[in-house]
Amino acid sequence: MYPNENLELNARLNLLYRNAYFGIVITFIAATGLAFGFDNTNEDPTKVIWWVSISLLMLIRLLDSLTWSRHKDKGTLDNIRHLYRFRSGALLTAFLWSFYCLYFYSNSNLYELSVSWIIVSAMAGGSATVLSADRFVVLSYTQILLLPYSLLVAIAGNSEHQMIGFLGIAFSIVMFFTALKAATYTEDSIRLRYKHKNLLNNMKHEVETRTQEIVKLNQLDSLTNLLNRSAFIKQAEACINEKSKQPFSIFFIDMNGFKPVNDNFGHNIGDEILRQLSRRLQTTFAQTAIISRWGGDEFILLAKTDKADEIDTIAKSICHLFATPFHIHDYSIDMDVSIGVSTYPTHSLTLSELISYADVSMYSNKHDDKGDYVVFNNTLAKKVQSEFYLSTAITSAISNQQLSLVFQPIIDAENDRYHAVEALLRWNLDGEQIPPDIFIPIAERNGSIRSIGQWVLDESIKQQKTLEREGFDVKVCINVSVIQFDDPKFVNCIAKLLAKYDVKASNICIEITESVFSTDKPKIIAALKQLQALGIFISIDDFGTGYSSLSLIQDFGVHVVKIDRSFINRLDSNGGAIIKAVMVMGGDLNYSVVAEGIESIDQEIILKELGVQYLQGYLFSRPVPFNELLVKLRKKNFSLDELS
Ligand code: C2E
Ligand code: CA
Ligand code: CA
């Protein structure tokens, strides 16, 4: 049996039984007409018996048709049983007709013969359509009705009858082919209908599978197969929208030192660590939490509890996942983790706040707290609040004229004269000085650093012009944030400012921290090279605090390296050795060295002995407003001039 056979059989039976009502009524009327329409009925009771038989048969077939239409579950066996029942009913009807024609022929006159012949032919003609859903029944029915009667009339009849007989034989041959054609047509159209239905079903199935695949692709992170950010948000939002308002906690997980591993071992190893961690997370938490890759080396886990002891257990299990090193090829890499936790509904009712609170807690765990994890708390809440306040206020700091620049001299170790000055930004918010270490990162996060950075560049270059006009050959060093490099017109803006104030490019030095290279390295290097082409100096700030990459310094020939204050504070321990190494490399790579944050004469002496070319720190001068700087410059540089 092929796949659609039962369905097709069912459709055929439906057609046969539906048409059967019409056939039964017509048969009954025709039989009644034949049995009682001629005046010789009374002479032969067989006609009445025949009529009773065919009427009874019609009644049975009517009941059979009714059972079919009522019957719901039409399995294969049911269908086959009904097919045989239908066939029997139809063939019995045909035999009764044939019996009528054969049995009563001898008593018929020409009129009776012609009438019964017309009726039988009409019945056969009609059946070609009504019974066409079953090839066997339609062929048998028409032939049983027509052929025996036509043969009898052709053989046994007188010459008038014979004519009708031959016509009958010819008609039954025609009917045979007509019925055959009708049956083939009906069968074909039913088969075609199911073929199309099948095709449609297949297509529907295919579309469903494809849709499922696309949904899966859209939901899963391609590297780790964990839920991606948007899929996680959807599932977590669903937890919030649940009627039961079940408490849950968000675990923000961030690997410590993932970036240097990625940089030093290569992205393939980095990816493999992420994959292995994902598998460890899956194995431990698949049943108890929603796990997602938030992005980079950050993961978020949602667990349906806000109980402190359960949070503690989960956080410790996460830490435990880092107890064994990650084995990749021949490497065995130890990784560490920072975890921040926030809970619903205690800390917030919105997902975005919960995630950012868990993130803030994670940062606190990474930078301040030495424990396994940090749960969002009042101190952090105050920090978030104040950051929110500052973040709003900083966007109007320029228009409210709250920003100013102070300048800190950088001394030439050879002659103690001011070699350069570093422009440092100050923000006075309603009488309170907000430290740049606090507001610069906030301005970087909310994007206002772009306009602020532009303001700093404009102001610094303008003041450089004043210095030039006053006759001081002193460079101005300007701190630039990585985000400013996102602007493709950044270099062009600086060039325009140089033209606007008619300032020599070689009197400007741009300070960047090493962390700028953690983003789009080629783009930054290209911009730095363009700045150098203009004649601007480039200086690497806070050297030694980030992921120092000497090859970078080599790559684009940096002019100045500023050694971070933390090394100056450790001159007695290994700070001195590191500075020595930086000095030696400076000889090969052709950069000068600035030591930052010098506060004591001892430090000055040691650094001068080490051969550091430039010195900066409170010992020489705190950062001062421009007017004060001019006063200092007049004293310092001029007096030395006079000495020489
Ligand atoms: P930085 O670029 O490393 O600037 C040097 C910082 O060290 C300044 O802090 C300066 O006041 C301080 N400093 C200098 N000498 C000494 C010393 O002897 N002892 C101590 N304890 N500190 C010293 P400040 O002005 O608070 O700036 C902090 C940071 O804010 C800067 O570090 C820089 O990264 C950022 N920053 C300041 N102005 C700007 C700016 O205009 N744009 C950008 N993007 N960042 C800026
Ligand atoms: Ca600096
Ligand atoms: Ca610095």
XYZ file of C-alpha atoms and ligand atoms in Angstrom:
692
model
C 0.000 0.000 0.000
C 1.511 3.375 -0.971
C 1.255 6.290 1.433
C -1.921 7.875 0.101
C -3.767 4.682 -0.847
C -6.094 4.652 2.098
C -6.772 8.376 1.775
C -7.545 7.941 -1.913
C -9.811 4.955 -1.218
C -11.592 7.028 1.358
C -12.108 9.862 -1.103
C -13.441 7.399 -3.683
C -15.878 5.890 -1.196
C -17.013 9.372 -0.180
C -17.789 10.106 -3.795
C -19.547 6.772 -4.344
C -21.682 7.056 -1.209
C -22.523 10.708 -1.816
C -23.720 9.886 -5.328
C -25.472 6.771 -4.056
C -28.452 8.752 -2.652
C -29.234 10.060 -6.108
C -28.736 6.627 -7.679
C -30.995 4.950 -5.082
C -33.833 7.435 -5.617
C -33.589 7.188 -9.424
C -33.424 3.381 -9.245
C -36.493 3.255 -7.008
C -38.497 5.580 -9.289
C -37.427 3.738 -12.439
C -38.119 0.317 -10.896
C -41.542 1.429 -9.705
C -42.300 2.804 -13.188
C -41.252 -0.435 -14.870
C -42.990 -2.702 -12.382
C -46.301 -0.902 -12.364
C -46.269 1.248 -15.517
C -47.431 -1.476 -17.900
C -50.892 -3.012 -17.793
C -49.632 -6.632 -17.656
C -48.334 -6.313 -14.073
C -51.346 -8.019 -12.577
C -50.796 -11.102 -14.709
C -47.328 -11.808 -13.327
C -46.616 -11.504 -9.562
C -42.901 -11.934 -10.302
C -42.801 -8.226 -11.234
C -44.091 -7.308 -7.786
C -41.622 -9.694 -6.165
C -38.904 -8.102 -8.275
C -40.048 -4.617 -7.252
C -40.142 -5.607 -3.564
C -36.625 -7.085 -3.920
C -35.130 -4.040 -5.592
C -36.941 -1.681 -3.177
C -35.597 -3.690 -0.237
C -32.136 -3.583 -1.749
C -32.432 0.195 -2.169
C -33.467 0.460 1.456
C -30.425 -1.562 2.552
C -28.145 0.530 0.341
C -29.698 3.691 1.769
C -28.951 2.465 5.295
C -25.439 1.525 4.225
C -24.912 5.035 2.812
C -26.157 6.543 6.048
C -23.786 4.412 8.143
C -20.931 5.589 5.928
C -21.693 9.271 6.409
C -22.062 8.816 10.166
C -18.949 6.718 10.552
C -16.050 8.801 11.891
C -13.000 6.607 12.184
C -12.351 5.420 8.646
C -9.333 3.163 8.925
C -8.018 1.036 6.093
C -10.010 -2.036 7.132
C -13.198 -0.014 7.448
C -12.692 1.430 4.001
C -12.109 -1.955 2.411
C -15.186 -3.399 4.147
C -17.297 -0.502 2.900
C -15.905 -0.866 -0.613
C -17.036 -4.490 -0.738
C -20.372 -3.574 0.750
C -20.894 -0.854 -1.805
C -19.790 -3.082 -4.658
C -22.156 -5.838 -3.537
C -25.055 -3.398 -3.302
C -24.345 -1.875 -6.724
C -23.779 -5.216 -8.442
C -26.887 -6.752 -6.884
C -28.830 -3.756 -8.225
C -27.295 -4.365 -11.671
C -28.208 -8.067 -11.503
C -31.776 -7.249 -10.535
C -32.034 -4.901 -13.515
C -30.559 -7.496 -15.762
C -32.902 -10.108 -14.324
C -35.830 -7.842 -15.072
C -34.789 -7.378 -18.663
C -34.019 -11.038 -19.297
C -36.914 -12.550 -17.396
C -39.674 -10.310 -18.659
C -38.369 -10.073 -22.227
C -40.452 -12.905 -23.555
C -43.681 -11.224 -22.414
C -42.733 -7.761 -23.607
C -44.187 -6.053 -26.599
C -42.139 -3.614 -28.663
C -43.376 -0.656 -26.630
C -42.474 -2.301 -23.357
C -39.152 -3.441 -24.733
C -38.328 0.061 -25.949
C -39.304 1.723 -22.663
C -37.355 -0.756 -20.547
C -34.447 -0.454 -22.962
C -34.447 3.337 -22.691
C -34.659 3.171 -18.916
C -31.840 0.625 -18.629
C -29.657 2.594 -21.054
C -30.313 5.787 -19.119
C -29.456 3.991 -15.861
C -26.235 2.687 -17.439
C -25.393 6.127 -18.849
C -25.988 7.820 -15.517
C -23.970 5.209 -13.636
C -20.922 6.002 -15.778
C -20.670 9.248 -13.839
C -22.270 8.303 -10.521
C -20.139 5.163 -10.095
C -16.976 6.445 -11.760
C -15.092 6.475 -8.463
C -14.726 2.663 -8.680
C -13.458 1.251 -11.949
C -14.610 -2.310 -11.164
C -18.123 -1.337 -10.171
C -18.703 1.141 -12.994
C -17.556 -1.304 -15.694
C -19.460 -4.252 -14.211
C -22.603 -2.221 -13.563
C -22.902 -0.847 -17.090
C -22.048 -4.182 -18.715
C -24.318 -6.286 -16.497
C -27.134 -3.863 -17.272
C -26.616 -3.661 -21.009
C -24.742 -6.618 -22.418
C -26.791 -9.751 -21.473
C -30.019 -7.995 -22.403
C -28.629 -6.718 -25.728
C -27.228 -10.181 -26.586
C -30.532 -11.868 -25.762
C -32.493 -9.387 -27.804
C -30.037 -9.655 -30.706
C -30.094 -13.474 -30.713
C -33.595 -14.415 -29.663
C -35.682 -11.511 -30.885
C -37.550 -10.942 -34.088
C -36.042 -8.672 -36.719
C -37.421 -5.488 -35.053
C -36.053 -6.578 -31.694
C -32.788 -7.669 -33.245
C -32.173 -4.119 -34.393
C -32.477 -2.890 -30.820
C -30.225 -5.775 -29.702
C -27.423 -4.830 -32.039
C -27.815 -1.203 -31.116
C -27.612 -2.344 -27.493
C -24.374 -4.275 -28.111
C -22.863 -1.259 -29.816
C -24.061 0.966 -26.973
C -22.601 -1.363 -24.322
C -19.213 -1.224 -26.114
C -19.441 2.575 -26.187
C -20.502 2.553 -22.543
C -17.580 0.273 -21.664
C -15.118 2.873 -22.937
C -17.103 5.813 -21.577
C -17.181 4.181 -18.118
C -13.496 3.313 -18.399
C -12.661 6.905 -19.299
C -14.821 8.326 -16.523
C -13.241 5.935 -13.988
C -9.712 6.793 -15.130
C -10.488 10.498 -14.984
C -11.960 10.307 -11.468
C -9.135 8.096 -10.196
C -6.553 10.457 -11.674
C -8.100 13.560 -10.244
C -8.324 11.974 -6.774
C -4.721 10.789 -7.000
C -3.586 14.203 -8.179
C -5.434 15.889 -5.371
C -3.569 13.788 -2.791
C -0.314 14.180 -4.609
C -0.732 17.956 -4.316
C -1.843 17.620 -0.739
C 1.257 15.507 -0.061
C 3.455 17.991 -1.857
C 1.940 20.810 0.169
C 2.378 18.824 3.369
C 6.003 18.147 2.485
C 6.544 21.804 1.748
C 4.831 22.768 4.991
C 7.049 20.315 6.835
C 10.149 21.631 5.069
C 9.196 25.240 5.869
C 8.587 24.279 9.501
C 11.978 22.557 9.816
C 13.749 25.467 8.135
C 11.934 27.945 10.390
C 12.959 25.923 13.422
C 16.569 25.915 12.200
C 16.494 29.677 11.662
C 14.935 30.243 15.085
C 17.654 28.024 16.600
C 20.380 29.914 14.726
C 18.871 33.193 15.854
C 18.758 32.082 19.454
C 22.086 30.393 19.926
C 25.505 31.899 20.078
C 27.397 30.335 17.196
C 30.647 29.826 19.113
C 29.363 28.337 22.355
C 25.860 27.108 21.458
C 24.571 28.848 24.566
C 21.644 31.265 24.339
C 22.701 34.544 22.795
C 21.980 37.948 24.274
C 18.586 38.554 22.647
C 17.308 35.025 23.309
C 18.382 35.335 26.945
C 16.573 38.686 27.287
C 13.408 37.084 25.903
C 13.532 34.158 28.340
C 14.439 36.345 31.313
C 11.652 38.824 30.479
C 9.283 35.845 30.423
C 10.385 35.026 34.008
C 9.520 38.599 35.054
C 6.150 38.427 33.302
C 5.217 35.144 34.982
C 2.095 35.456 37.106
C 3.781 33.705 40.043
C 6.462 36.476 40.255
C 8.968 33.847 41.352
C 12.203 35.426 42.639
C 15.405 34.847 40.684
C 18.995 35.966 40.589
C 21.254 37.134 37.798
C 24.887 36.011 37.889
C 27.157 38.180 35.755
C 30.264 36.124 34.993
C 33.420 37.644 33.519
C 36.759 35.916 33.006
C 39.748 37.716 34.396
C 42.676 38.242 32.075
C 40.953 36.737 29.062
C 42.221 39.450 26.740
C 45.954 38.863 27.292
C 45.384 35.116 26.808
C 43.586 35.892 23.561
C 46.388 38.257 22.481
C 49.267 36.004 23.484
C 47.926 32.556 22.529
C 45.764 33.624 19.581
C 42.030 33.789 18.946
C 41.654 30.057 18.322
C 42.843 29.266 21.817
C 40.664 32.066 23.220
C 37.632 30.652 21.389
C 38.381 27.160 22.674
C 38.532 28.431 26.274
C 35.108 30.033 25.781
C 33.771 26.774 24.333
C 35.184 24.678 27.176
C 33.807 27.047 29.792
C 30.405 26.933 28.081
C 30.442 23.137 28.233
C 31.356 23.269 31.929
C 28.501 25.722 32.559
C 26.097 23.514 30.589
C 27.092 20.364 32.461
C 26.666 21.996 35.852
C 23.697 24.295 35.328
C 21.675 23.052 32.329
C 18.907 21.739 34.599
C 18.847 24.567 37.116
C 19.521 27.819 35.270
C 19.182 29.752 32.033
C 22.697 30.142 30.680
C 23.737 32.653 28.057
C 26.811 34.131 26.474
C 26.369 37.853 26.964
C 29.263 38.722 24.653
C 33.060 38.385 24.586
C 34.139 36.598 27.760
C 30.973 37.556 29.635
C 28.294 35.057 30.553
C 24.989 35.497 32.354
C 23.229 32.851 34.353
C 19.666 33.172 35.646
C 18.751 30.929 38.586
C 15.303 30.800 40.160
C 16.254 31.697 43.687
C 17.017 34.790 45.737
C 18.080 32.905 48.878
C 21.534 33.913 50.102
C 22.704 30.354 50.825
C 21.603 29.091 47.408
C 23.229 32.087 45.673
C 26.390 31.283 47.617
C 26.292 27.651 46.465
C 25.763 28.625 42.812
C 28.520 31.283 42.858
C 30.930 28.824 44.450
C 30.034 26.195 41.840
C 30.824 28.760 39.119
C 34.193 29.487 40.764
C 34.768 25.744 40.997
C 34.464 25.517 37.196
C 37.759 27.440 37.084
C 39.521 25.142 39.542
C 40.851 22.955 36.736
C 42.920 24.556 33.967
C 41.673 24.709 30.395
C 43.561 22.174 28.279
C 43.983 23.214 24.683
C 46.466 21.417 22.429
C 49.652 21.356 24.483
C 48.676 24.280 26.666
C 47.217 24.133 30.117
C 45.786 27.553 30.883
C 44.638 28.695 34.303
C 41.792 31.177 34.256
C 40.058 33.110 36.981
C 36.595 34.632 37.236
C 34.729 37.647 38.620
C 31.073 37.254 39.543
C 28.425 39.855 40.310
C 24.909 39.009 41.467
C 21.623 40.900 41.550
C 18.226 39.550 42.564
C 14.644 39.966 41.429
C 12.534 41.497 42.888
C 14.771 42.856 45.696
C 17.178 44.918 43.594
C 14.980 45.840 40.664
C 11.843 44.886 38.780
C 13.352 45.475 35.346
C 15.735 43.154 33.564
C 18.022 45.875 32.192
C 18.598 47.245 35.709
C 19.129 43.773 37.144
C 21.761 43.046 34.502
C 23.529 46.374 34.954
C 23.505 45.917 38.774
C 24.982 42.435 38.402
C 27.550 43.953 36.015
C 28.456 46.712 38.513
C 28.782 44.063 41.237
C 31.017 41.985 38.963
C 33.306 45.013 38.412
C 33.432 45.584 42.140
C 34.401 41.930 42.579
C 37.087 42.283 39.898
C 38.652 45.501 41.173
C 38.010 45.841 44.888
C 36.673 42.702 46.424
C 38.806 39.636 46.915
C 35.911 37.238 47.650
C 34.384 34.741 45.213
C 31.542 37.038 44.231
C 29.760 40.300 45.058
C 26.021 40.699 45.541
C 24.630 44.113 44.658
C 24.456 46.235 47.822
C 23.772 49.734 49.181
C 27.280 51.047 48.540
C 27.105 49.928 44.930
C 23.575 51.316 44.638
C 24.870 54.733 45.772
C 27.713 54.461 43.260
C 25.250 53.642 40.485
C 23.035 56.535 41.570
C 25.884 59.039 41.627
C 27.158 57.732 38.290
C 23.681 58.204 36.858
C 23.604 61.766 38.225
C 27.064 62.576 36.847
C 26.295 60.910 33.546
C 23.346 63.254 33.050
C 25.215 66.317 34.296
C 28.323 65.779 32.134
C 26.341 66.070 28.923
C 25.720 69.775 29.655
C 29.113 70.500 31.261
C 30.402 72.366 28.177
C 27.306 74.515 27.695
C 27.242 75.270 31.443
C 30.905 76.350 31.224
C 31.868 73.947 33.985
C 34.975 72.627 32.227
C 38.459 74.102 32.421
C 42.006 73.035 31.726
C 44.954 73.028 34.090
C 48.500 72.504 32.929
C 51.256 70.466 34.547
C 54.830 71.102 33.430
C 57.085 68.318 32.173
C 60.712 69.110 33.040
C 63.740 68.489 30.852
C 66.067 66.500 33.149
C 69.155 68.044 31.507
C 68.433 71.681 32.288
C 65.363 71.671 34.564
C 63.479 73.860 32.101
C 59.874 73.244 31.121
C 60.009 71.015 28.078
C 56.258 70.567 27.776
C 52.997 70.963 29.654
C 50.236 68.371 29.981
C 46.704 69.714 29.664
C 44.471 68.126 32.288
C 40.731 68.522 32.371
C 38.798 69.816 35.371
C 35.038 69.689 35.971
C 33.480 72.026 38.478
C 29.965 70.791 39.165
C 28.116 73.304 41.341
C 31.222 74.154 43.361
C 32.430 70.571 43.628
C 35.533 69.395 41.742
C 34.778 66.026 40.177
C 38.054 64.126 39.565
C 38.753 63.211 35.908
C 39.377 59.609 36.952
C 35.664 59.537 37.865
C 34.065 61.590 35.099
C 36.205 60.641 32.077
C 35.105 56.959 32.186
C 31.488 58.111 32.591
C 31.822 60.469 29.615
C 33.377 57.599 27.675
C 30.456 55.341 28.506
C 27.741 57.822 27.542
C 29.608 59.145 24.501
C 29.875 62.764 25.664
C 33.668 62.345 25.596
C 33.461 63.081 21.848
C 32.367 66.685 22.311
C 34.387 67.084 25.514
C 37.507 65.738 23.772
C 36.934 68.173 20.928
C 36.615 71.018 23.451
C 39.895 69.948 25.125
C 41.696 69.855 21.749
C 40.399 73.282 20.771
C 41.243 74.847 24.147
C 44.712 73.234 24.355
C 45.739 74.195 20.813
C 44.455 77.718 21.427
C 46.643 77.962 24.548
C 49.614 76.579 22.622
C 49.227 79.547 20.307
C 49.400 81.852 23.353
C 52.599 80.069 24.448
C 54.107 80.503 20.976
C 53.089 84.156 20.968
C 54.669 84.637 24.391
C 57.877 83.135 22.967
C 57.879 79.833 24.871
C 59.055 76.799 22.989
C 56.994 74.381 25.045
C 54.901 71.529 23.732
C 51.316 71.009 24.881
C 50.439 67.370 25.612
C 46.773 66.496 25.155
C 45.101 63.368 26.542
C 42.909 61.654 23.976
C 40.389 58.926 24.644
C 40.068 55.841 22.437
C 36.462 56.730 21.607
C 37.636 59.897 19.863
C 39.375 57.663 17.309
C 35.964 56.290 16.266
C 35.351 59.569 14.484
C 36.782 59.141 10.968
C 37.287 62.915 10.863
C 39.379 62.927 14.060
C 42.741 63.567 12.347
C 41.160 66.112 10.052
C 39.685 67.970 13.055
C 43.123 68.313 14.636
C 44.599 69.508 11.331
C 41.845 72.119 11.108
C 42.530 73.322 14.666
C 46.245 73.638 13.883
C 45.303 75.793 10.883
C 42.665 77.717 12.836
C 45.124 78.826 15.534
C 48.188 78.720 13.260
C 50.042 76.385 15.594
C 53.124 74.304 14.739
C 52.182 70.573 14.714
C 55.513 69.697 16.354
C 54.404 71.685 19.408
C 51.499 69.311 19.986
C 51.816 65.884 21.599
C 48.877 63.458 21.736
C 48.832 61.147 24.768
C 47.123 57.802 24.392
C 46.993 54.913 26.837
C 47.956 51.413 25.750
C 44.374 50.305 26.203
C 43.404 52.051 22.949
C 44.995 49.128 21.140
C 42.579 46.688 22.721
C 39.978 47.775 20.179
C 40.517 48.220 16.450
C 44.322 48.149 16.341
C 44.820 48.722 12.582
C 42.393 51.673 12.575
C 44.129 53.351 15.536
C 47.596 52.782 14.117
C 46.503 54.263 10.780
C 45.164 57.368 12.559
C 48.340 57.697 14.646
C 50.478 57.475 11.515
C 48.406 60.240 9.924
C 48.912 62.405 13.010
C 52.650 61.752 12.852
C 52.610 62.683 9.175
C 51.200 66.072 10.189
C 54.216 66.438 12.503
C 52.386 65.765 15.756
C 54.173 63.835 18.530
C 52.646 60.674 19.953
C 53.138 59.592 23.501
C 52.162 56.328 25.208
C 50.662 57.191 28.580
C 50.620 55.086 31.771
C 53.170 52.739 30.221
C 53.406 49.427 32.013
C 49.879 49.376 33.448
C 48.073 47.895 30.494
C 48.948 44.980 28.301
C 52.175 46.569 27.188
C 53.090 45.663 23.726
C 56.534 46.819 22.746
C 55.987 45.570 19.225
C 53.315 48.249 18.917
C 55.774 50.945 19.869
C 58.076 49.533 17.236
C 55.218 49.344 14.711
C 54.608 53.028 14.407
C 57.681 54.620 15.954
C 56.218 56.302 19.032
C 58.062 59.428 20.177
C 57.504 59.351 23.919
C 56.810 56.688 26.538
C 55.394 57.891 29.876
C 56.250 55.517 32.691
C 53.341 55.205 35.093
C 53.520 56.695 38.611
C 53.156 53.220 40.162
C 56.723 52.368 39.004
C 58.115 55.655 40.355
C 56.585 54.753 43.728
C 58.458 51.433 43.659
C 61.879 52.684 42.668
C 63.456 50.791 45.570
C 61.921 47.463 44.645
C 61.533 46.285 41.039
C 60.323 49.692 39.723
C 63.912 50.786 39.108
C 64.779 47.637 37.161
C 61.736 48.049 34.931
C 62.578 51.706 34.243
C 66.128 50.679 33.393
C 64.799 48.152 30.882
C 62.472 50.736 29.334
C 65.424 53.139 29.034
C 67.624 50.542 27.324
C 64.893 49.725 24.811
C 64.320 53.447 24.306
C 67.891 53.643 22.986
C 67.115 51.004 20.327
C 63.574 52.057 19.497
C 64.321 55.755 19.530
C 61.757 57.021 21.975
C 62.233 59.413 24.894
C 61.018 58.582 28.377
C 58.910 60.690 30.739
C 58.655 59.658 34.384
C 55.279 60.662 35.893
C 54.244 61.397 39.469
C 57.595 62.399 40.955
C 56.965 63.689 44.461
C 60.389 63.546 46.149
C 63.909 64.776 45.478
C 65.188 61.215 46.018
C 63.012 60.011 43.174
C 64.294 62.869 40.997
C 67.922 61.966 41.727
C 67.466 58.263 41.005
C 65.549 58.936 37.795
C 68.152 61.393 36.576
C 70.829 58.800 37.343
C 68.889 56.264 35.294
C 69.023 58.728 32.408
C 65.276 59.463 32.191
C 65.004 62.471 29.872
C 61.831 64.135 31.149
C 60.271 64.431 34.606
C 56.743 65.279 35.720
C 55.223 65.424 39.182
C 54.053 67.452 42.162
C 57.723 67.952 43.091
C 58.079 70.352 40.163
C 54.546 71.653 39.949
C 50.974 70.632 40.499
C 48.684 71.116 37.506
C 47.901 74.862 37.432
C 45.556 77.183 35.549
C 46.964 78.702 32.375
C 47.639 82.153 33.873
C 49.641 80.613 36.696
C 51.517 78.497 34.179
C 52.526 81.650 32.287
C 53.875 83.162 35.509
C 55.844 79.975 36.262
C 57.152 79.793 32.723
C 58.356 83.359 32.777
C 60.295 82.671 35.954
C 61.629 79.217 35.074
C 62.481 79.354 31.415
C 63.606 82.945 31.251
C 65.834 82.716 34.324
C 67.529 79.665 32.801
C 67.906 81.556 29.547
C 69.592 84.319 31.385
C 71.909 81.834 33.119
C 73.057 80.213 29.902
P 47.131 60.977 33.365
O 47.041 61.278 31.923
O 48.054 59.891 33.774
O 47.493 62.312 34.084
C 48.376 62.402 35.125
C 47.648 62.440 36.412
O 48.556 62.302 37.462
C 46.910 63.736 36.643
O 45.754 63.456 37.387
C 47.891 64.491 37.492
O 47.288 65.498 38.290
C 48.418 63.400 38.357
N 49.748 63.685 38.859
C 50.748 64.352 38.288
N 51.844 64.405 39.095
C 51.505 63.715 40.204
C 52.196 63.397 41.403
O 53.345 63.747 41.619
N 51.558 62.693 42.351
C 50.274 62.285 42.148
N 49.712 61.600 43.127
N 49.583 62.550 41.041
C 50.195 63.266 40.061
P 44.386 64.041 37.013
O 44.528 65.422 36.506
O 43.488 63.768 38.144
O 43.982 63.154 35.773
C 43.685 61.839 35.918
C 43.496 61.164 34.611
O 42.350 61.640 33.933
C 44.621 61.424 33.644
O 45.704 60.593 33.938
C 43.987 61.112 32.339
O 44.006 59.736 32.120
C 42.582 61.569 32.579
N 42.415 62.879 31.941
C 42.667 64.094 32.442
N 42.389 65.034 31.538
C 41.963 64.406 30.426
C 41.529 64.841 29.135
O 41.504 66.019 28.797
N 41.136 63.870 28.272
C 41.193 62.576 28.607
N 40.790 61.670 27.719
N 41.597 62.119 29.791
C 41.987 63.039 30.699
Ca 48.388 61.805 30.398
Ca 49.762 58.978 32.957
